mmCIF file of C-alpha atoms in Angstrom:
data_model
loop_
_atom_site.group_PDB
_atom_site.id
_atom_site.type_symbol
_atom_site.label_atom_id
_atom_site.label_comp_id
_atom_site.label_asym_id
_atom_site.label_seq_id
_atom_site.Cartn_x
_atom_site.Cartn_y
_atom_site.Cartn_z
ATOM 1 C CA MET H 1 15.485 -10.018 15.843
ATOM 2 C CA VAL H 2 14.268 -8.451 12.575
ATOM 3 C CA SER H 3 15.949 -4.998 11.692
ATOM 4 C CA ILE H 4 14.032 -2.217 10.070
ATOM 5 C CA PHE H 5 15.286 1.081 8.806
ATOM 6 C CA SER H 6 12.109 2.822 7.768
ATOM 7 C CA SER H 7 8.352 2.834 8.235
ATOM 8 C CA PHE H 8 6.733 2.201 4.781
ATOM 9 C CA GLY H 9 5.160 -0.791 3.118
ATOM 10 C CA HIS H 10 8.029 -3.146 3.121
ATOM 11 C CA GLU H 11 8.525 -2.543 6.860
ATOM 12 C CA ILE H 12 4.966 -3.570 7.526
ATOM 13 C CA PHE H 13 5.795 -6.707 5.767
ATOM 14 C CA ALA H 14 8.849 -6.970 8.142
ATOM 15 C CA CYS H 15 6.520 -6.522 11.155
ATOM 16 C CA ALA H 16 4.488 -9.510 10.083
ATOM 17 C CA SER H 17 7.648 -11.606 9.348
ATOM 18 C CA SER H 18 8.550 -10.795 12.979
ATOM 19 C CA ILE H 19 5.268 -12.533 14.067
ATOM 20 C CA LEU H 20 5.875 -15.589 11.844
ATOM 21 C CA LEU H 21 9.449 -15.860 12.998
ATOM 22 C CA LYS H 22 8.660 -15.150 16.621
ATOM 23 C CA ARG H 23 11.231 -12.332 16.914
ATOM 24 C CA ASP H 24 11.267 -8.889 18.073
ATOM 25 C CA VAL H 25 11.652 -5.963 15.758
ATOM 26 C CA GLU H 26 14.720 -3.624 16.135
ATOM 27 C CA VAL H 27 14.551 -0.110 14.848
ATOM 28 C CA ALA H 28 17.703 1.331 13.402
ATOM 29 C CA SER H 29 18.526 4.365 11.167
ATOM 30 C CA LYS H 30 20.905 4.762 8.202
ATOM 31 C CA LYS H 31 21.439 8.341 8.933
ATOM 32 C CA GLU H 32 24.904 9.322 9.932
ATOM 33 C CA ASN H 33 24.095 12.239 11.981
ATOM 34 C CA PRO H 34 23.452 11.200 15.645
ATOM 35 C CA GLU H 35 20.702 13.745 16.206
ATOM 36 C CA GLU H 36 18.902 12.970 12.934
ATOM 37 C CA ALA H 37 19.399 9.117 13.448
ATOM 38 C CA ARG H 38 17.772 9.512 16.975
ATOM 39 C CA ALA H 39 14.859 11.471 15.477
ATOM 40 C CA ASP H 40 14.476 9.054 12.674
ATOM 41 C CA LYS H 41 14.394 6.048 14.978
ATOM 42 C CA ILE H 42 11.585 7.668 17.178
ATOM 43 C CA ASN H 43 9.634 8.424 14.089
ATOM 44 C CA ILE H 44 9.993 4.902 12.689
ATOM 45 C CA ALA H 45 8.889 3.457 15.946
ATOM 46 C CA SER H 46 5.867 5.769 16.424
ATOM 47 C CA MET H 47 4.720 4.807 12.887
ATOM 48 C CA LEU H 48 4.966 1.089 13.506
ATOM 49 C CA LEU H 49 3.871 0.602 17.091
ATOM 50 C CA PRO H 50 0.169 0.604 16.202
ATOM 51 C CA PHE H 51 0.891 -2.600 14.196
ATOM 52 C CA GLY H 52 1.040 -4.459 17.419
ATOM 53 C CA ILE H 53 4.478 -5.738 17.241
ATOM 54 C CA SER H 54 7.165 -6.084 19.888
ATOM 55 C CA LEU H 55 9.581 -3.242 19.054
ATOM 56 C CA LYS H 56 13.011 -2.128 20.425
ATOM 57 C CA ILE H 57 15.136 0.885 19.417
ATOM 58 C CA VAL H 58 18.891 0.158 18.702
ATOM 59 C CA PRO H 59 20.979 2.300 21.038
ATOM 60 C CA GLU H 60 23.123 5.021 19.748
ATOM 61 C CA GLY H 61 26.507 3.688 18.526
ATOM 62 C CA GLN H 62 25.332 0.009 18.429
ATOM 63 C CA THR H 63 25.014 -2.039 15.361
ATOM 64 C CA PRO H 64 21.713 -3.707 14.478
ATOM 65 C CA LYS H 65 22.167 -7.449 14.600
ATOM 66 C CA GLY H 66 18.845 -8.623 13.250
ATOM 67 C CA ARG H 67 17.747 -10.145 10.148
ATOM 68 C CA ASP H 68 17.207 -7.402 7.468
ATOM 69 C CA ILE H 69 14.368 -9.328 5.568
ATOM 70 C CA VAL H 70 13.514 -6.001 3.600
ATOM 71 C CA SER H 71 16.891 -6.062 2.114
ATOM 72 C CA GLU H 72 16.295 -9.704 1.049
ATOM 73 C CA LEU H 73 13.040 -8.792 -0.492
ATOM 74 C CA LYS H 74 14.660 -5.820 -2.406
ATOM 75 C CA ALA H 75 17.565 -7.887 -3.510
ATOM 76 C CA GLY H 76 15.276 -10.603 -4.806
ATOM 77 C CA THR H 77 16.925 -13.292 -2.559
ATOM 78 C CA LEU H 78 13.903 -14.027 -0.410
ATOM 79 C CA PRO H 79 12.773 -17.636 -1.177
ATOM 80 C CA ASP H 80 9.557 -17.912 -2.901
ATOM 81 C CA GLY H 81 8.480 -20.623 -0.314
ATOM 82 C CA PHE H 82 8.590 -17.825 2.425
ATOM 83 C CA TRP H 83 5.158 -16.366 1.055
ATOM 84 C CA SER H 84 3.390 -19.664 1.608
ATOM 85 C CA GLN H 85 4.613 -19.578 5.283
ATOM 86 C CA ILE H 86 3.557 -15.847 5.873
ATOM 87 C CA ALA H 87 0.302 -15.658 3.933
ATOM 88 C CA GLY H 88 -2.420 -15.332 6.438
ATOM 89 C CA THR H 89 -0.239 -14.002 9.187
ATOM 90 C CA ARG H 90 -2.157 -11.030 10.645
ATOM 91 C CA LEU H 91 -0.785 -8.080 12.393
ATOM 92 C CA PRO H 92 -2.646 -7.296 15.631
ATOM 93 C CA ILE H 93 -3.346 -3.607 14.845
ATOM 94 C CA GLY H 94 -4.403 -1.177 17.453
ATOM 95 C CA LYS H 95 -7.541 0.927 17.474
ATOM 96 C CA SER H 96 -7.687 4.172 15.803
ATOM 97 C CA SER H 97 -9.814 7.185 16.980
ATOM 98 C CA ARG H 98 -10.022 8.580 13.277
ATOM 99 C CA GLU H 99 -13.438 7.813 11.934
ATOM 100 C CA TYR H 100 -14.616 8.208 8.269
ATOM 101 C CA PRO H 101 -18.454 8.792 8.425
ATOM 102 C CA ILE H 102 -18.849 9.328 4.681
ATOM 103 C CA LEU H 103 -17.466 5.888 4.008
ATOM 104 C CA GLU H 104 -20.085 4.319 6.358
ATOM 105 C CA ASP H 105 -23.358 4.969 4.272
ATOM 106 C CA GLY H 106 -23.482 1.501 2.897
ATOM 107 C CA LYS H 107 -22.149 2.323 -0.502
ATOM 108 C CA LYS H 108 -19.507 0.182 -2.074
ATOM 109 C CA ASN H 109 -16.116 1.553 -1.508
ATOM 110 C CA VAL H 110 -13.098 0.821 -3.712
ATOM 111 C CA MET H 111 -9.619 2.162 -3.202
ATOM 112 C CA ILE H 112 -7.765 2.910 -6.503
ATOM 113 C CA VAL H 113 -4.062 3.544 -6.758
ATOM 114 C CA PRO H 114 -3.289 4.235 -10.602
ATOM 115 C CA GLN H 115 0.138 5.512 -10.109
ATOM 116 C CA LYS H 116 3.244 5.966 -7.965
ATOM 117 C CA TRP H 117 4.808 9.501 -7.678
ATOM 118 C CA LEU H 118 7.532 8.586 -5.068
ATOM 119 C CA THR H 119 9.847 5.603 -4.756
ATOM 120 C CA ASP H 120 13.032 4.673 -3.236
ATOM 121 C CA GLY H 121 14.131 3.124 -6.404
ATOM 122 C CA GLU H 122 15.411 0.118 -4.322
ATOM 123 C CA CYS H 123 13.169 -2.381 -6.200
ATOM 124 C CA GLY H 124 14.749 -1.841 -9.591
ATOM 125 C CA LEU H 125 12.015 0.673 -10.874
ATOM 126 C CA ASN H 126 11.486 4.364 -10.999
ATOM 127 C CA ALA H 127 8.179 5.744 -10.070
ATOM 128 C CA ALA H 128 7.184 6.314 -13.720
ATOM 129 C CA GLN H 129 7.851 2.724 -14.547
ATOM 130 C CA GLN H 130 5.607 1.714 -11.683
ATOM 131 C CA SER H 131 2.704 4.027 -12.853
ATOM 132 C CA LEU H 132 -0.252 3.538 -15.190
ATOM 133 C CA SER H 133 -2.693 5.910 -16.777
ATOM 134 C CA HIS H 134 -5.944 6.041 -14.734
ATOM 135 C CA GLU H 135 -7.791 5.253 -18.008
ATOM 136 C CA VAL H 136 -6.489 1.669 -17.696
ATOM 137 C CA LEU H 137 -8.558 1.231 -14.648
ATOM 138 C CA ALA H 138 -11.680 2.651 -16.477
ATOM 139 C CA GLY H 139 -13.227 -0.903 -16.807
ATOM 140 C CA ILE H 140 -13.809 -1.081 -13.242
ATOM 141 C CA PHE H 141 -15.587 2.297 -12.838
ATOM 142 C CA ASP H 142 -19.351 2.495 -12.243
ATOM 143 C CA GLU H 143 -21.872 5.043 -10.929
ATOM 144 C CA ASP H 144 -22.863 2.913 -7.900
ATOM 145 C CA THR H 145 -19.299 2.618 -6.319
ATOM 146 C CA ARG H 146 -17.450 5.070 -4.420
ATOM 147 C CA PHE H 147 -13.745 5.109 -5.484
ATOM 148 C CA ILE H 148 -11.087 6.157 -2.852
ATOM 149 C CA PHE H 149 -7.899 7.646 -3.978
ATOM 150 C CA GLY H 150 -5.337 5.663 -1.992
ATOM 151 C CA GLN H 151 -2.133 7.074 -3.618
ATOM 152 C CA HIS H 152 0.537 8.733 -1.612
ATOM 153 C CA TYR H 153 1.160 12.362 -2.735
ATOM 154 C CA ASP H 154 2.242 15.775 -1.486
ATOM 155 C CA LYS H 155 -0.714 17.741 -0.540
ATOM 156 C CA VAL H 156 0.732 20.940 -1.822
ATOM 157 C CA LYS H 157 2.664 20.342 -4.962
ATOM 158 C CA ASP H 158 0.585 17.410 -6.141
ATOM 159 C CA MET H 159 -2.925 18.428 -5.197
ATOM 160 C CA GLU H 160 -3.747 20.001 -8.580
ATOM 161 C CA THR H 161 -3.102 16.771 -10.345
ATOM 162 C CA VAL H 162 -5.189 14.781 -7.877
ATOM 163 C CA LEU H 163 -8.077 17.264 -8.426
ATOM 164 C CA GLN H 164 -7.806 16.765 -12.070
ATOM 165 C CA LEU H 165 -8.311 13.183 -11.692
ATOM 166 C CA GLN H 166 -11.384 13.825 -9.610
ATOM 167 C CA GLN H 167 -12.745 16.189 -12.188
ATOM 168 C CA TRP H 168 -12.073 13.560 -14.976
ATOM 169 C CA MET H 169 -14.080 11.007 -12.957
ATOM 170 C CA GLU H 170 -16.934 13.355 -12.086
ATOM 171 C CA GLU H 171 -17.333 14.352 -15.638
ATOM 172 C CA ARG H 172 -18.139 10.641 -16.174
ATOM 173 C CA ASN H 173 -20.487 10.471 -13.256
ATOM 174 C CA TYR H 174 -17.884 8.601 -11.052
ATOM 175 C CA GLU H 175 -17.231 9.393 -7.526
ATOM 176 C CA LEU H 176 -13.741 9.884 -6.400
ATOM 177 C CA TYR H 177 -13.224 10.281 -2.591
ATOM 178 C CA ILE H 178 -10.058 11.982 -1.479
ATOM 179 C CA PRO H 179 -9.130 11.228 2.073
ATOM 180 C CA GLY H 180 -9.039 14.515 3.971
ATOM 181 C CA GLN H 181 -10.779 16.546 1.405
ATOM 182 C CA ASP H 182 -14.251 16.657 3.053
ATOM 183 C CA GLU H 183 -13.450 15.093 6.519
ATOM 184 C CA ASN H 184 -10.315 14.597 8.475
ATOM 185 C CA PRO H 185 -8.213 17.334 6.820
ATOM 186 C CA GLU H 186 -5.264 16.079 8.922
ATOM 187 C CA VAL H 187 -4.963 12.922 6.483
ATOM 188 C CA LEU H 188 -4.912 14.940 3.296
ATOM 189 C CA GLY H 189 -2.067 13.702 1.084
ATOM 190 C CA VAL H 190 -1.273 10.270 2.814
ATOM 191 C CA ARG H 191 2.455 10.916 2.545
ATOM 192 C CA ARG H 192 4.063 11.336 5.992
ATOM 193 C CA VAL H 193 0.585 10.702 7.657
ATOM 194 C CA PRO H 194 0.793 7.953 10.493
ATOM 195 C CA HIS H 195 -0.625 4.674 8.995
ATOM 196 C CA VAL H 196 -2.985 4.331 12.002
ATOM 197 C CA GLU H 197 -4.852 7.322 10.911
ATOM 198 C CA TYR H 198 -6.205 5.325 8.004
ATOM 199 C CA PHE H 199 -7.038 2.023 9.798
ATOM 200 C CA ASN H 200 -10.776 2.832 9.968
ATOM 201 C CA MET H 201 -10.730 3.778 6.289
ATOM 202 C CA TYR H 202 -9.354 0.491 5.289
ATOM 203 C CA ALA H 203 -11.969 -1.153 7.626
ATOM 204 C CA ASN H 204 -14.635 0.267 5.284
ATOM 205 C CA LEU H 205 -13.247 -0.886 2.070
ATOM 206 C CA ASP H 206 -14.810 -3.446 -0.207
ATOM 207 C CA ALA H 207 -11.779 -3.826 -2.505
ATOM 208 C CA MET H 208 -8.522 -2.422 -3.677
ATOM 209 C CA VAL H 209 -7.114 -2.210 -7.160
ATOM 210 C CA GLY H 210 -3.804 -0.484 -7.757
ATOM 211 C CA ILE H 211 -0.090 -0.261 -8.144
ATOM 212 C CA ALA H 212 1.819 -2.228 -5.483
ATOM 213 C CA GLY H 213 2.714 -0.141 -2.614
ATOM 214 C CA THR H 214 2.159 0.751 1.150
ATOM 215 C CA HIS H 215 -1.719 0.200 0.777
ATOM 216 C CA THR H 216 -0.914 -3.428 -0.683
ATOM 217 C CA TRP H 217 1.064 -4.358 2.407
ATOM 218 C CA ILE H 218 -1.586 -3.019 4.644
ATOM 219 C CA GLY H 219 -4.255 -4.958 2.986
ATOM 220 C CA LEU H 220 -2.237 -8.291 3.004
ATOM 221 C CA PHE H 221 -1.213 -8.158 6.679
ATOM 222 C CA CYS H 222 -3.878 -5.974 8.365
ATOM 223 C CA PHE H 223 -7.041 -6.383 6.348
ATOM 224 C CA PRO H 224 -6.587 -9.750 4.171
ATOM 225 C CA GLU H 225 -10.158 -10.161 3.885
ATOM 226 C CA ILE H 226 -10.253 -7.042 1.568
ATOM 227 C CA PRO H 227 -10.029 -8.414 -1.942
ATOM 228 C CA GLN H 228 -7.533 -6.795 -4.031
ATOM 229 C CA ILE H 229 -5.847 -6.685 -7.336
ATOM 230 C CA ILE H 230 -2.092 -5.744 -7.401
ATOM 231 C CA LEU H 231 -0.703 -4.083 -10.465
ATOM 232 C CA TYR H 232 2.977 -4.460 -10.765
ATOM 233 C CA ASN H 233 5.798 -3.988 -13.361
ATOM 234 C CA THR H 234 7.271 -7.349 -14.223
ATOM 235 C CA ASN H 235 10.720 -5.863 -14.213
ATOM 236 C CA GLY H 236 10.777 -5.263 -10.516
ATOM 237 C CA VAL H 237 12.252 -7.469 -7.995
ATOM 238 C CA GLU H 238 9.224 -8.423 -6.023
ATOM 239 C CA HIS H 239 7.458 -11.700 -6.985
ATOM 240 C CA TRP H 240 3.884 -10.418 -6.895
ATOM 241 C CA SER H 241 2.497 -13.430 -8.767
ATOM 242 C CA VAL H 242 3.849 -15.752 -6.181
ATOM 243 C CA ILE H 243 2.777 -13.602 -3.347
ATOM 244 C CA ALA H 244 -0.849 -13.450 -4.816
ATOM 245 C CA GLU H 245 -0.859 -17.276 -5.321
ATOM 246 C CA ALA H 246 0.143 -17.773 -1.710
ATOM 247 C CA PHE H 247 -2.612 -15.859 -0.382
ATOM 248 C CA GLN H 248 -5.166 -17.525 -2.860
ATOM 249 C CA ARG H 249 -4.170 -20.761 -1.311
ATOM 250 C CA LYS H 250 -5.052 -19.404 2.125
ATOM 251 C CA GLY H 251 -8.700 -18.450 0.710
ATOM 252 C CA TYR H 252 -8.013 -14.784 0.013
ATOM 253 C CA LYS H 253 -8.995 -12.964 -3.032
ATOM 254 C CA VAL H 254 -5.779 -11.357 -4.039
ATOM 255 C CA PHE H 255 -4.678 -11.329 -7.654
ATOM 256 C CA ALA H 256 -1.600 -9.924 -9.387
ATOM 257 C CA ILE H 257 -1.467 -8.572 -12.961
ATOM 258 C CA GLY H 258 1.904 -7.618 -14.417
ATOM 259 C CA TYR H 259 2.921 -5.243 -17.104
ATOM 260 C CA ASN H 260 5.905 -3.535 -18.497
ATOM 261 C CA GLU H 261 6.888 -1.357 -21.334
ATOM 262 C CA GLN H 262 5.842 -3.796 -24.010
ATOM 263 C CA THR H 263 2.445 -4.360 -22.499
ATOM 264 C CA ASP H 264 -0.620 -3.688 -24.795
ATOM 265 C CA MET H 265 -2.632 -1.169 -22.516
ATOM 266 C CA GLN H 266 -5.904 -2.031 -24.182
ATOM 267 C CA LYS H 267 -5.431 -5.774 -23.388
ATOM 268 C CA LEU H 268 -4.336 -4.632 -19.763
ATOM 269 C CA HIS H 269 -7.380 -2.540 -19.480
ATOM 270 C CA GLU H 270 -9.532 -5.561 -20.307
ATOM 271 C CA LYS H 271 -7.610 -8.045 -17.959
ATOM 272 C CA ILE H 272 -7.993 -5.682 -15.090
ATOM 273 C CA ALA H 273 -11.834 -5.321 -15.745
ATOM 274 C CA GLU H 274 -12.245 -9.266 -16.169
ATOM 275 C CA THR H 275 -10.233 -9.823 -12.815
ATOM 276 C CA TYR H 276 -12.089 -7.335 -10.967
ATOM 277 C CA LYS H 277 -15.259 -9.302 -11.386
ATOM 278 C CA LYS H 278 -13.608 -12.172 -9.399
ATOM 279 C CA LEU H 279 -13.447 -9.871 -6.335
ATOM 280 C CA TRP H 280 -17.304 -10.183 -5.768
#
C-alpha cells in the first residue's frame, strides 16, 4: 500500500508511485476529530479518484500501514534513483465534462505560475521564498501567445492581485487568461476546486512555466508531453534538477531552473527566456 493524507501535488506523485510499485493507495487523515477525519478522507478520495488509481479508505480507528512516500519526499530521503524509475509513469486519468472553448481557437497556450501564496511549509520553505516577481518571466511573453494563470489563489481575498497582474500584461499587449473569469465560473481560484475540472484545460496547453506546485505534478504524471520549465528555490528539499533530468532521459522536455535569495534576478530572467526556446 501507499498511504496518503491529503490531495495536492505531492499526493498526485504518490498515486503515480502506486502504479509503479503495483500497490493500492490507502487514504488516511491526520485530523483527530472522528467526524472531521471521516469528511477529510472522503474529500481526499473524491479529489484523487479521477487519477485512475486503486484507492481504499482506512477505516475509523485503524492505523495506515502503507508506505508514506510523500513524507520520504518531504524529508529528502527518497533516493534520487527513484526518479529514473518513475519518470514516464502515466496516470490513467478519467474524462472531464468541463470544456474550455476559448482555449481551442488554435492560439498557443502557455500556463504561467510566477508565485506561491499558500504552502504547507513541509518542504523547508515558506510561500514567499518560493515566489518570484512576474517580471522575471517577462522574457517569455509575446503578443501571439495566450498565457494562462495557473496559480492557486483565493478567489475572494486574492482576486484583486490577480487582476492587477492581468492589467499589467494587458498594458503590454499580452493576454492573460484567468480560468473561470470568462467561462466556467465554478473553477475560479483553482484552490479547493477538484483537479478533474482542469483536465481539459491542461489538454489544451502547449507549455508550462512556473514555480513548482500542483500543476507541475499534474504535468509530469498526467500530461508529460507538455513541455515545462520548473522554477524552484534551491534551499528546498525536492531534487528538481534530478527529476527534470530523469524525464529528459525519457524524452520529455522538462527543465528545472533553481534560484535562491542570492540569485541575480536579471540573470535568472535571461536563463528562463533562453530555456523557454528549448520548449519548441
